[in-house]
């Protein structure tokens, strides 16, 4: 099933330390791809983007990024001019240790909004981070980017494309304020293909659209979301060969979907991963709206937490956006393999059987609209007292 | 502060009984305005509208409604053809007792989705409901329309318009699956003005837009939402007199806002009413989007439940829709009278002082965008373990 760490990919390095940003634990890390031939990135569309987002967006537009410096425990968002200078200082320091240009260093921050980065402490510890710049501690980086996450999140997949084994490997973090919009929470991907940055951006944007952007923990969109992908250039794929290009797109999309599912599964307080599949919709847009409305609905999320086959709430959720095309008499709703609602009427299924399916840690909901041929998938999690606990006390 | 019951208005009657729909308590009621000169109504835009909604919508379009028959404990939604015939039967029975046309009777249902109405039990008990058709038990009607609500919700306001005392009196219910879209949960209003139905519809639609439609408990939109308003015709107001017309519009809007606030305050599991006021926005549309995004944010709702002055989450929420115009450096955020964030920078306010304001049962959030002159208000509630309890177990 592939390797366990992004630094297992040739030409990718990384390390992490504790730099006094969190009370304890790894909180400062870097990813370094010295020979990157391409980079691509997507960002939050929040009107209050953190300075790490505006800085990295600017660099990524003009240059091929070769490194990321990432801190957790502090979003460095809404910190004014001082926050902006801290972001630049992080890039500057990193560029000096790696002996590259500051504009080749992306900066990512995640954690609480509105607090100043403890730059003194960071400056004191950063020499330890870069003691050696070619170490392969990707596993530590995966740990150092977490906040309220309970698990490290990494996915690696490989596939023969032509005669070459193409690999895509990524790490990511969740787990609250998660409803990315045309962008995402933090995610970092590496691949050994040789493509240019504009091609990589195209592949990444397509992959994000049906992975991170179809996943929500709590409908809230962060100020710091960012996914960055580096290409090491080891293997060529023929971008003008539609078959090879599609294979790589699928590989990248699959890794992004798996990462997004890991985030949803480890959502704040979550006990269940909810996967929603809307089929036979009149358009892809409609299918996406309905799938997202189901995973965003607090009433669906609490019903599933209670292992209650309350299909009425699923029906409510797919019907709540008046812009979608829908004929209630053609709609069928499934939980797992059980059909609860068929062509506009409740079925006579034994709800006891459905309760058993809901006892699993992964719950699949399928909606057949019976109208067209378009479909969309989305991922979310249940809503629990754990979410309330975490978020009434987080500060 | 005016009267306590809709039946205190001359020419308005109502009564309620237990008809075996809920396990116990009042669950079937009527409102009767025999000499109604006008009626107006707004409905859910859910694609899965209950048969009560489609039936009443049709009647209200063609006729002046003179009565409502209302059941709680069962939404009669997603119940197929049989559900439709039950709705018609309720209107038919009511029309016989009141000796009016079935098309002059609106039907409203609220409660669980997907279960059949117990028509046998209703038919057995309904003669008791109509033992006398001119009783004034509006207080019982206000009780009979509730589901998981903890409090009865009624508002009456009067105002001298010209030389006449114009009254608007309404009742409503909440308290989960509450995020009306161009319509609302159940609400019933009476007024003693003399206007025609098209004028009344215009007044009602305007009032709903900035009251019910700016209120959300949990972002979920019901299949059964409906607000109906009756005019008894007692007093003329000069509709072509802009001043009188504006005065009546304001009176109706104020009553609708007060009713909407009662719903938010009694949201499922809620302990606090949250009022959000977005000012100096570039457009009304932007102000409405931002105000709703703040009251809908689970992270804002949990922070306020935890009495945590986490203004970063408020900032996140107003920034999350990329379509709004916003300059972060001009934004200021207040909780109560305390300014936490001014022109893009955190203030040095003592957070202890703000915590005191958050200990109140009503929390006011004000956002100054510093861009224009438009504004919008919205109302919601905190998100608590009580909401999780109610909705993991509701079936």
mmCIF file of N, CA and C in Angstrom, chain A residues 45-48 78-81 113-114 177 181 218-221 223 297-299 302-303 305-306 308 310-313 315-316 318-322 324 326 328 331 341 345-346 383-385 387-389 391-392 394-395, chain B residues 45-48 78-81 113-114 177 181 218-221 223 297-299 302-303 305-306 308 310-313 315-316 318-322 324 326 328 331 341 345-346 383-385 387-389 391-392 394-395:
data_model
loop_
_atom_site.group_PDB
_atom_site.id
_atom_site.type_symbol
_atom_site.label_atom_id
_atom_site.label_comp_id
_atom_site.label_asym_id
_atom_site.label_seq_id
_atom_site.Cartn_x
_atom_site.Cartn_y
_atom_site.Cartn_z
ATOM 1 N N UNK A 45 -10.310 31.127 0.525
ATOM 2 C CA UNK A 45 -10.844 32.338 -0.090
ATOM 3 C C UNK A 45 -11.386 33.279 0.971
ATOM 4 N N UNK A 46 -11.041 33.005 2.216
ATOM 5 C CA UNK A 46 -11.475 33.889 3.303
ATOM 6 C C UNK A 46 -11.022 35.318 3.050
ATOM 7 N N UNK A 47 -11.900 36.269 3.398
ATOM 8 C CA UNK A 47 -11.555 37.676 3.260
ATOM 9 C C UNK A 47 -10.566 38.094 4.336
ATOM 10 N N UNK A 48 -10.357 37.238 5.324
ATOM 11 C CA UNK A 48 -9.402 37.536 6.387
ATOM 12 C C UNK A 48 -8.209 36.582 6.304
ATOM 13 N N UNK A 78 -4.971 37.845 11.668
ATOM 14 C CA UNK A 78 -5.513 39.023 12.350
ATOM 15 C C UNK A 78 -4.509 39.565 13.348
ATOM 16 N N UNK A 79 -3.252 39.553 12.953
ATOM 17 C CA UNK A 79 -2.194 40.048 13.826
ATOM 18 C C UNK A 79 -1.543 41.305 13.237
ATOM 19 N N UNK A 80 -2.205 41.857 12.214
ATOM 20 C CA UNK A 80 -1.786 43.162 11.690
ATOM 21 C C UNK A 80 -0.410 43.144 11.039
ATOM 22 N N UNK A 81 0.200 44.331 10.996
ATOM 23 C CA UNK A 81 1.501 44.502 10.325
ATOM 24 C C UNK A 81 2.571 43.625 10.974
ATOM 25 N N UNK A 113 -6.408 32.096 16.278
ATOM 26 C CA UNK A 113 -6.394 33.365 15.552
ATOM 27 C C UNK A 113 -6.155 34.521 16.529
ATOM 28 N N UNK A 114 -5.380 35.523 16.094
ATOM 29 C CA UNK A 114 -5.306 36.789 16.831
ATOM 30 C C UNK A 114 -4.228 36.860 17.891
ATOM 31 N N UNK A 177 -13.034 24.109 12.307
ATOM 32 C CA UNK A 177 -13.020 25.209 11.344
ATOM 33 C C UNK A 177 -12.700 24.640 9.959
ATOM 34 N N UNK A 181 -13.157 26.204 1.090
ATOM 35 C CA UNK A 181 -13.887 26.745 -0.043
ATOM 36 C C UNK A 181 -12.887 27.048 -1.151
ATOM 37 N N UNK A 218 -17.420 21.238 10.091
ATOM 38 C CA UNK A 218 -18.334 22.112 10.839
ATOM 39 C C UNK A 218 -18.789 23.344 10.058
ATOM 40 N N UNK A 219 -18.649 23.348 8.749
ATOM 41 C CA UNK A 219 -19.106 24.430 7.862
ATOM 42 C C UNK A 219 -18.309 25.720 8.039
ATOM 43 N N UNK A 220 -17.356 25.760 8.953
ATOM 44 C CA UNK A 220 -16.587 26.988 9.155
ATOM 45 C C UNK A 220 -15.287 26.947 8.367
ATOM 46 N N UNK A 221 -15.002 28.045 7.656
ATOM 47 C CA UNK A 221 -13.864 28.099 6.750
ATOM 48 C C UNK A 221 -12.715 28.866 7.396
ATOM 49 N N UNK A 223 -9.102 30.812 8.090
ATOM 50 C CA UNK A 223 -8.347 31.921 7.501
ATOM 51 C C UNK A 223 -6.995 31.466 6.966
ATOM 52 N N UNK A 297 -25.490 19.197 7.556
ATOM 53 C CA UNK A 297 -26.694 19.336 8.369
ATOM 54 C C UNK A 297 -26.470 18.849 9.802
ATOM 55 N N UNK A 298 -26.612 19.748 10.796
ATOM 56 C CA UNK A 298 -26.442 19.292 12.180
ATOM 57 C C UNK A 298 -27.477 18.245 12.576
ATOM 58 N N UNK A 299 -28.647 18.276 11.948
ATOM 59 C CA UNK A 299 -29.667 17.289 12.308
ATOM 60 C C UNK A 299 -29.329 15.910 11.746
ATOM 61 N N UNK A 302 -26.323 14.708 14.003
ATOM 62 C CA UNK A 302 -26.696 14.233 15.338
ATOM 63 C C UNK A 302 -27.498 12.927 15.249
ATOM 64 N N UNK A 303 -28.338 12.790 14.215
ATOM 65 C CA UNK A 303 -29.089 11.533 14.055
ATOM 66 C C UNK A 303 -28.122 10.367 13.887
ATOM 67 N N UNK A 305 -25.015 10.265 14.830
ATOM 68 C CA UNK A 305 -24.344 10.034 16.120
ATOM 69 C C UNK A 305 -25.226 9.179 17.024
ATOM 70 N N UNK A 306 -26.523 9.436 17.007
ATOM 71 C CA UNK A 306 -27.456 8.651 17.817
ATOM 72 C C UNK A 306 -27.825 7.313 17.193
ATOM 73 N N UNK A 308 -29.556 6.698 14.651
ATOM 74 C CA UNK A 308 -30.992 6.756 14.405
ATOM 75 C C UNK A 308 -31.212 6.878 12.894
ATOM 76 N N UNK A 310 -32.928 8.229 10.759
ATOM 77 C CA UNK A 310 -33.904 9.298 10.545
ATOM 78 C C UNK A 310 -33.744 9.853 9.122
ATOM 79 N N UNK A 311 -34.259 9.094 8.129
ATOM 80 C CA UNK A 311 -34.092 9.479 6.724
ATOM 81 C C UNK A 311 -34.822 10.787 6.417
ATOM 82 N N UNK A 312 -35.807 11.160 7.243
ATOM 83 C CA UNK A 312 -36.523 12.416 7.019
ATOM 84 C C UNK A 312 -35.568 13.597 7.045
ATOM 85 N N UNK A 313 -34.530 13.501 7.889
ATOM 86 C CA UNK A 313 -33.568 14.601 7.967
ATOM 87 C C UNK A 313 -32.660 14.636 6.739
ATOM 88 N N UNK A 315 -33.661 13.727 3.774
ATOM 89 C CA UNK A 315 -34.562 14.287 2.779
ATOM 90 C C UNK A 315 -34.660 15.803 2.931
ATOM 91 N N UNK A 316 -34.829 16.242 4.190
ATOM 92 C CA UNK A 316 -34.851 17.685 4.471
ATOM 93 C C UNK A 316 -33.598 18.360 3.905
ATOM 94 N N UNK A 318 -31.383 17.408 1.524
ATOM 95 C CA UNK A 318 -31.220 17.496 0.069
ATOM 96 C C UNK A 318 -32.248 18.458 -0.543
ATOM 97 N N UNK A 319 -33.339 18.702 0.176
ATOM 98 C CA UNK A 319 -34.369 19.596 -0.366
ATOM 99 C C UNK A 319 -34.193 21.046 0.018
ATOM 100 N N UNK A 320 -33.199 21.362 0.872
ATOM 101 C CA UNK A 320 -33.249 22.706 1.445
ATOM 102 C C UNK A 320 -32.744 23.825 0.551
ATOM 103 N N UNK A 321 -31.992 23.512 -0.486
ATOM 104 C CA UNK A 321 -31.582 24.574 -1.411
ATOM 105 C C UNK A 321 -32.572 24.649 -2.561
ATOM 106 N N UNK A 322 -33.364 25.732 -2.635
ATOM 107 C CA UNK A 322 -34.406 25.777 -3.663
ATOM 108 C C UNK A 322 -33.863 25.841 -5.083
ATOM 109 N N UNK A 324 -31.823 23.694 -6.537
ATOM 110 C CA UNK A 324 -31.541 22.398 -7.174
ATOM 111 C C UNK A 324 -32.795 21.848 -7.850
ATOM 112 N N UNK A 326 -35.185 18.856 -8.504
ATOM 113 C CA UNK A 326 -35.478 17.652 -7.740
ATOM 114 C C UNK A 326 -36.954 17.327 -7.909
ATOM 115 N N UNK A 328 -39.474 15.066 -5.937
ATOM 116 C CA UNK A 328 -39.566 14.210 -4.752
ATOM 117 C C UNK A 328 -40.033 12.787 -5.076
ATOM 118 N N UNK A 331 -37.093 10.369 -5.931
ATOM 119 C CA UNK A 331 -35.931 10.277 -5.033
ATOM 120 C C UNK A 331 -35.959 8.989 -4.209
ATOM 121 N N UNK A 341 -36.276 5.009 1.658
ATOM 122 C CA UNK A 341 -37.241 5.905 1.023
ATOM 123 C C UNK A 341 -37.104 5.635 -0.459
ATOM 124 N N UNK A 345 -41.700 7.593 -1.410
ATOM 125 C CA UNK A 345 -42.500 6.993 -0.328
ATOM 126 C C UNK A 345 -41.578 6.249 0.638
ATOM 127 N N UNK A 346 -41.898 6.278 1.936
ATOM 128 C CA UNK A 346 -41.128 5.481 2.898
ATOM 129 C C UNK A 346 -41.237 3.994 2.556
ATOM 130 N N UNK A 383 -21.885 14.882 14.748
ATOM 131 C CA UNK A 383 -21.776 16.041 15.656
ATOM 132 C C UNK A 383 -22.061 15.541 17.061
ATOM 133 N N UNK A 384 -21.098 15.751 17.951
ATOM 134 C CA UNK A 384 -21.163 15.116 19.269
ATOM 135 C C UNK A 384 -20.902 16.125 20.383
ATOM 136 N N UNK A 385 -21.103 15.656 21.601
ATOM 137 C CA UNK A 385 -20.771 16.500 22.753
ATOM 138 C C UNK A 385 -19.279 16.797 22.803
ATOM 139 N N UNK A 387 -17.445 17.703 20.307
ATOM 140 C CA UNK A 387 -17.244 18.956 19.560
ATOM 141 C C UNK A 387 -17.562 20.160 20.444
ATOM 142 N N UNK A 388 -18.655 20.055 21.197
ATOM 143 C CA UNK A 388 -19.050 21.158 22.091
ATOM 144 C C UNK A 388 -17.966 21.357 23.155
ATOM 145 N N UNK A 389 -17.515 20.262 23.747
ATOM 146 C CA UNK A 389 -16.463 20.363 24.774
ATOM 147 C C UNK A 389 -15.229 21.068 24.233
ATOM 148 N N UNK A 391 -14.823 23.023 21.736
ATOM 149 C CA UNK A 391 -14.969 24.387 21.234
ATOM 150 C C UNK A 391 -15.560 25.391 22.202
ATOM 151 N N UNK A 392 -16.034 24.911 23.356
ATOM 152 C CA UNK A 392 -16.387 25.899 24.387
ATOM 153 C C UNK A 392 -15.159 26.219 25.218
ATOM 154 N N UNK A 394 -11.734 25.994 23.885
ATOM 155 C CA UNK A 394 -10.529 26.257 23.094
ATOM 156 C C UNK A 394 -10.165 27.728 23.153
ATOM 157 N N UNK A 395 -9.113 28.071 23.769
ATOM 158 C CA UNK A 395 -8.589 29.450 23.660
ATOM 159 C C UNK A 395 -7.149 29.511 24.177
ATOM 160 N N UNK B 45 -39.233 26.973 1.060
ATOM 161 C CA UNK B 45 -38.878 26.718 -0.336
ATOM 162 C C UNK B 45 -38.259 25.336 -0.474
ATOM 163 N N UNK B 46 -38.395 24.513 0.553
ATOM 164 C CA UNK B 46 -37.869 23.144 0.469
ATOM 165 C C UNK B 46 -38.456 22.413 -0.729
ATOM 166 N N UNK B 47 -37.602 21.608 -1.386
ATOM 167 C CA UNK B 47 -38.062 20.793 -2.515
ATOM 168 C C UNK B 47 -38.916 19.633 -2.036
ATOM 169 N N UNK B 48 -38.928 19.396 -0.748
ATOM 170 C CA UNK B 48 -39.749 18.329 -0.185
ATOM 171 C C UNK B 48 -40.859 18.919 0.679
ATOM 172 N N UNK B 78 -43.416 13.742 3.450
ATOM 173 C CA UNK B 78 -42.870 12.511 2.886
ATOM 174 C C UNK B 78 -43.767 11.328 3.225
ATOM 175 N N UNK B 79 -45.062 11.561 3.160
ATOM 176 C CA UNK B 79 -46.023 10.509 3.466
ATOM 177 C C UNK B 79 -46.832 10.141 2.219
ATOM 178 N N UNK B 80 -46.352 10.609 1.047
ATOM 179 C CA UNK B 80 -46.938 10.168 -0.219
ATOM 180 C C UNK B 80 -48.379 10.599 -0.412
ATOM 181 N N UNK B 81 -49.087 9.839 -1.274
ATOM 182 C CA UNK B 81 -50.471 10.184 -1.636
ATOM 183 C C UNK B 81 -51.383 10.160 -0.410
ATOM 184 N N UNK B 113 -40.968 13.868 10.541
ATOM 185 C CA UNK B 113 -41.174 13.633 9.106
ATOM 186 C C UNK B 113 -41.366 12.135 8.849
ATOM 187 N N UNK B 114 -42.254 11.794 7.903
ATOM 188 C CA UNK B 114 -42.315 10.422 7.392
ATOM 189 C C UNK B 114 -43.230 9.471 8.144
ATOM 190 N N UNK B 177 -34.421 22.430 13.369
ATOM 191 C CA UNK B 177 -34.645 22.469 11.930
ATOM 192 C C UNK B 177 -35.117 23.873 11.561
ATOM 193 N N UNK B 181 -36.003 29.811 4.825
ATOM 194 C CA UNK B 181 -35.477 30.391 3.597
ATOM 195 C C UNK B 181 -36.628 31.004 2.828
ATOM 196 N N UNK B 218 -30.191 26.224 13.598
ATOM 197 C CA UNK B 218 -29.237 25.159 13.256
ATOM 198 C C UNK B 218 -28.981 25.016 11.756
ATOM 199 N N UNK B 219 -29.298 26.026 10.979
ATOM 200 C CA UNK B 219 -29.050 26.059 9.532
ATOM 201 C C UNK B 219 -29.904 25.063 8.741
ATOM 202 N N UNK B 220 -30.708 24.255 9.413
ATOM 203 C CA UNK B 220 -31.524 23.276 8.683
ATOM 204 C C UNK B 220 -32.919 23.831 8.422
ATOM 205 N N UNK B 221 -33.382 23.661 7.178
ATOM 206 C CA UNK B 221 -34.642 24.260 6.732
ATOM 207 C C UNK B 221 -35.737 23.205 6.701
ATOM 208 N N UNK B 223 -39.344 21.216 6.121
ATOM 209 C CA UNK B 223 -40.251 20.926 5.006
ATOM 210 C C UNK B 223 -41.622 21.553 5.210
ATOM 211 N N UNK B 297 -22.425 30.027 12.479
ATOM 212 C CA UNK B 297 -21.132 29.385 12.713
ATOM 213 C C UNK B 297 -21.119 28.564 14.001
ATOM 214 N N UNK B 298 -20.908 27.257 13.897
ATOM 215 C CA UNK B 298 -20.847 26.450 15.126
ATOM 216 C C UNK B 298 -19.693 26.861 16.032
ATOM 217 N N UNK B 299 -18.633 27.418 15.461
ATOM 218 C CA UNK B 299 -17.504 27.835 16.299
ATOM 219 C C UNK B 299 -17.821 29.113 17.070
ATOM 220 N N UNK B 302 -20.386 27.897 19.821
ATOM 221 C CA UNK B 302 -19.797 27.186 20.959
ATOM 222 C C UNK B 302 -18.936 28.130 21.791
ATOM 223 N N UNK B 303 -18.241 29.066 21.149
ATOM 224 C CA UNK B 303 -17.437 30.036 21.919
ATOM 225 C C UNK B 303 -18.344 30.829 22.848
ATOM 226 N N UNK B 305 -21.276 29.952 23.944
ATOM 227 C CA UNK B 305 -21.734 29.054 25.007
ATOM 228 C C UNK B 305 -20.683 28.941 26.112
ATOM 229 N N UNK B 306 -19.422 28.887 25.710
ATOM 230 C CA UNK B 306 -18.325 28.807 26.682
ATOM 231 C C UNK B 306 -17.957 30.167 27.275
ATOM 232 N N UNK B 308 -16.574 32.638 25.964
ATOM 233 C CA UNK B 308 -15.193 32.901 25.567
ATOM 234 C C UNK B 308 -15.193 34.007 24.504
ATOM 235 N N UNK B 310 -13.917 34.932 21.909
ATOM 236 C CA UNK B 310 -13.049 34.499 20.815
ATOM 237 C C UNK B 310 -13.438 35.243 19.536
ATOM 238 N N UNK B 311 -13.015 36.508 19.445
ATOM 239 C CA UNK B 311 -13.413 37.348 18.304
ATOM 240 C C UNK B 311 -12.818 36.817 16.999
ATOM 241 N N UNK B 312 -11.743 36.020 17.069
ATOM 242 C CA UNK B 312 -11.155 35.438 15.855
ATOM 243 C C UNK B 312 -12.179 34.606 15.094
ATOM 244 N N UNK B 313 -13.064 33.947 15.831
ATOM 245 C CA UNK B 313 -14.088 33.137 15.161
ATOM 246 C C UNK B 313 -15.149 34.016 14.497
ATOM 247 N N UNK B 315 -14.535 36.944 13.249
ATOM 248 C CA UNK B 315 -13.819 37.427 12.067
ATOM 249 C C UNK B 315 -13.806 36.348 10.977
ATOM 250 N N UNK B 316 -13.494 35.131 11.386
ATOM 251 C CA UNK B 316 -13.526 34.014 10.437
ATOM 252 C C UNK B 316 -14.888 33.940 9.748
ATOM 253 N N UNK B 318 -17.351 36.219 9.331
ATOM 254 C CA UNK B 318 -17.730 37.286 8.383
ATOM 255 C C UNK B 318 -16.870 37.217 7.132
ATOM 256 N N UNK B 319 -15.697 36.595 7.224
ATOM 257 C CA UNK B 319 -14.811 36.517 6.057
ATOM 258 C C UNK B 319 -15.018 35.298 5.197
ATOM 259 N N UNK B 320 -15.910 34.371 5.606
ATOM 260 C CA UNK B 320 -15.870 33.089 4.909
ATOM 261 C C UNK B 320 -16.566 33.043 3.556
ATOM 262 N N UNK B 321 -17.438 33.998 3.268
ATOM 263 C CA UNK B 321 -18.043 34.014 1.930
ATOM 264 C C UNK B 321 -17.226 34.934 1.025
ATOM 265 N N UNK B 322 -16.525 34.366 0.030
ATOM 266 C CA UNK B 322 -15.651 35.199 -0.794
ATOM 267 C C UNK B 322 -16.401 36.227 -1.634
ATOM 268 N N UNK B 324 -18.461 38.565 -0.580
ATOM 269 C CA UNK B 324 -18.735 39.855 0.064
ATOM 270 C C UNK B 324 -17.552 40.812 -0.086
ATOM 271 N N UNK B 326 -15.096 43.368 1.489
ATOM 272 C CA UNK B 326 -14.611 43.549 2.848
ATOM 273 C C UNK B 326 -13.160 43.973 2.794
ATOM 274 N N UNK B 328 -10.253 44.045 5.422
ATOM 275 C CA UNK B 328 -9.929 43.672 6.800
ATOM 276 C C UNK B 328 -9.415 44.838 7.631
ATOM 277 N N UNK B 331 -12.280 46.818 9.384
ATOM 278 C CA UNK B 331 -13.294 46.106 10.167
ATOM 279 C C UNK B 331 -13.062 46.282 11.669
ATOM 280 N N UNK B 341 -11.667 44.244 18.329
ATOM 281 C CA UNK B 341 -10.868 44.243 17.106
ATOM 282 C C UNK B 341 -11.195 45.556 16.411
ATOM 283 N N UNK B 345 -6.933 45.376 13.679
ATOM 284 C CA UNK B 345 -5.945 44.974 14.698
ATOM 285 C C UNK B 345 -6.677 44.620 16.004
ATOM 286 N N UNK B 346 -6.182 43.621 16.724
ATOM 287 C CA UNK B 346 -6.750 43.315 18.040
ATOM 288 C C UNK B 346 -6.587 44.521 18.969
ATOM 289 N N UNK B 383 -24.681 26.918 20.762
ATOM 290 C CA UNK B 383 -24.739 25.474 20.441
ATOM 291 C C UNK B 383 -24.223 24.721 21.656
ATOM 292 N N UNK B 384 -25.065 23.827 22.161
ATOM 293 C CA UNK B 384 -24.774 23.209 23.457
ATOM 294 C C UNK B 384 -24.938 21.696 23.407
ATOM 295 N N UNK B 385 -24.524 21.054 24.495
ATOM 296 C CA UNK B 385 -24.755 19.613 24.600
ATOM 297 C C UNK B 385 -26.249 19.286 24.612
ATOM 298 N N UNK B 387 -28.469 20.517 22.622
ATOM 299 C CA UNK B 387 -28.862 20.297 21.220
ATOM 300 C C UNK B 387 -28.506 18.874 20.796
ATOM 301 N N UNK B 388 -27.307 18.438 21.193
ATOM 302 C CA UNK B 388 -26.874 17.081 20.827
ATOM 303 C C UNK B 388 -27.802 16.050 21.486
ATOM 304 N N UNK B 389 -28.089 16.254 22.765
ATOM 305 C CA UNK B 389 -28.982 15.326 23.466
ATOM 306 C C UNK B 389 -30.327 15.211 22.765
ATOM 307 N N UNK B 391 -31.216 15.899 19.756
ATOM 308 C CA UNK B 391 -31.257 15.438 18.368
ATOM 309 C C UNK B 391 -30.601 14.096 18.105
ATOM 310 N N UNK B 392 -29.925 13.539 19.107
ATOM 311 C CA UNK B 392 -29.497 12.149 18.937
ATOM 312 C C UNK B 392 -30.623 11.222 19.374
ATOM 313 N N UNK B 394 -34.163 12.162 19.216
ATOM 314 C CA UNK B 394 -35.493 12.543 18.716
ATOM 315 C C UNK B 394 -35.949 11.551 17.659
ATOM 316 N N UNK B 395 -36.943 10.787 17.918
ATOM 317 C CA UNK B 395 -37.552 9.953 16.864
ATOM 318 C C UNK B 395 -38.903 9.422 17.303
#
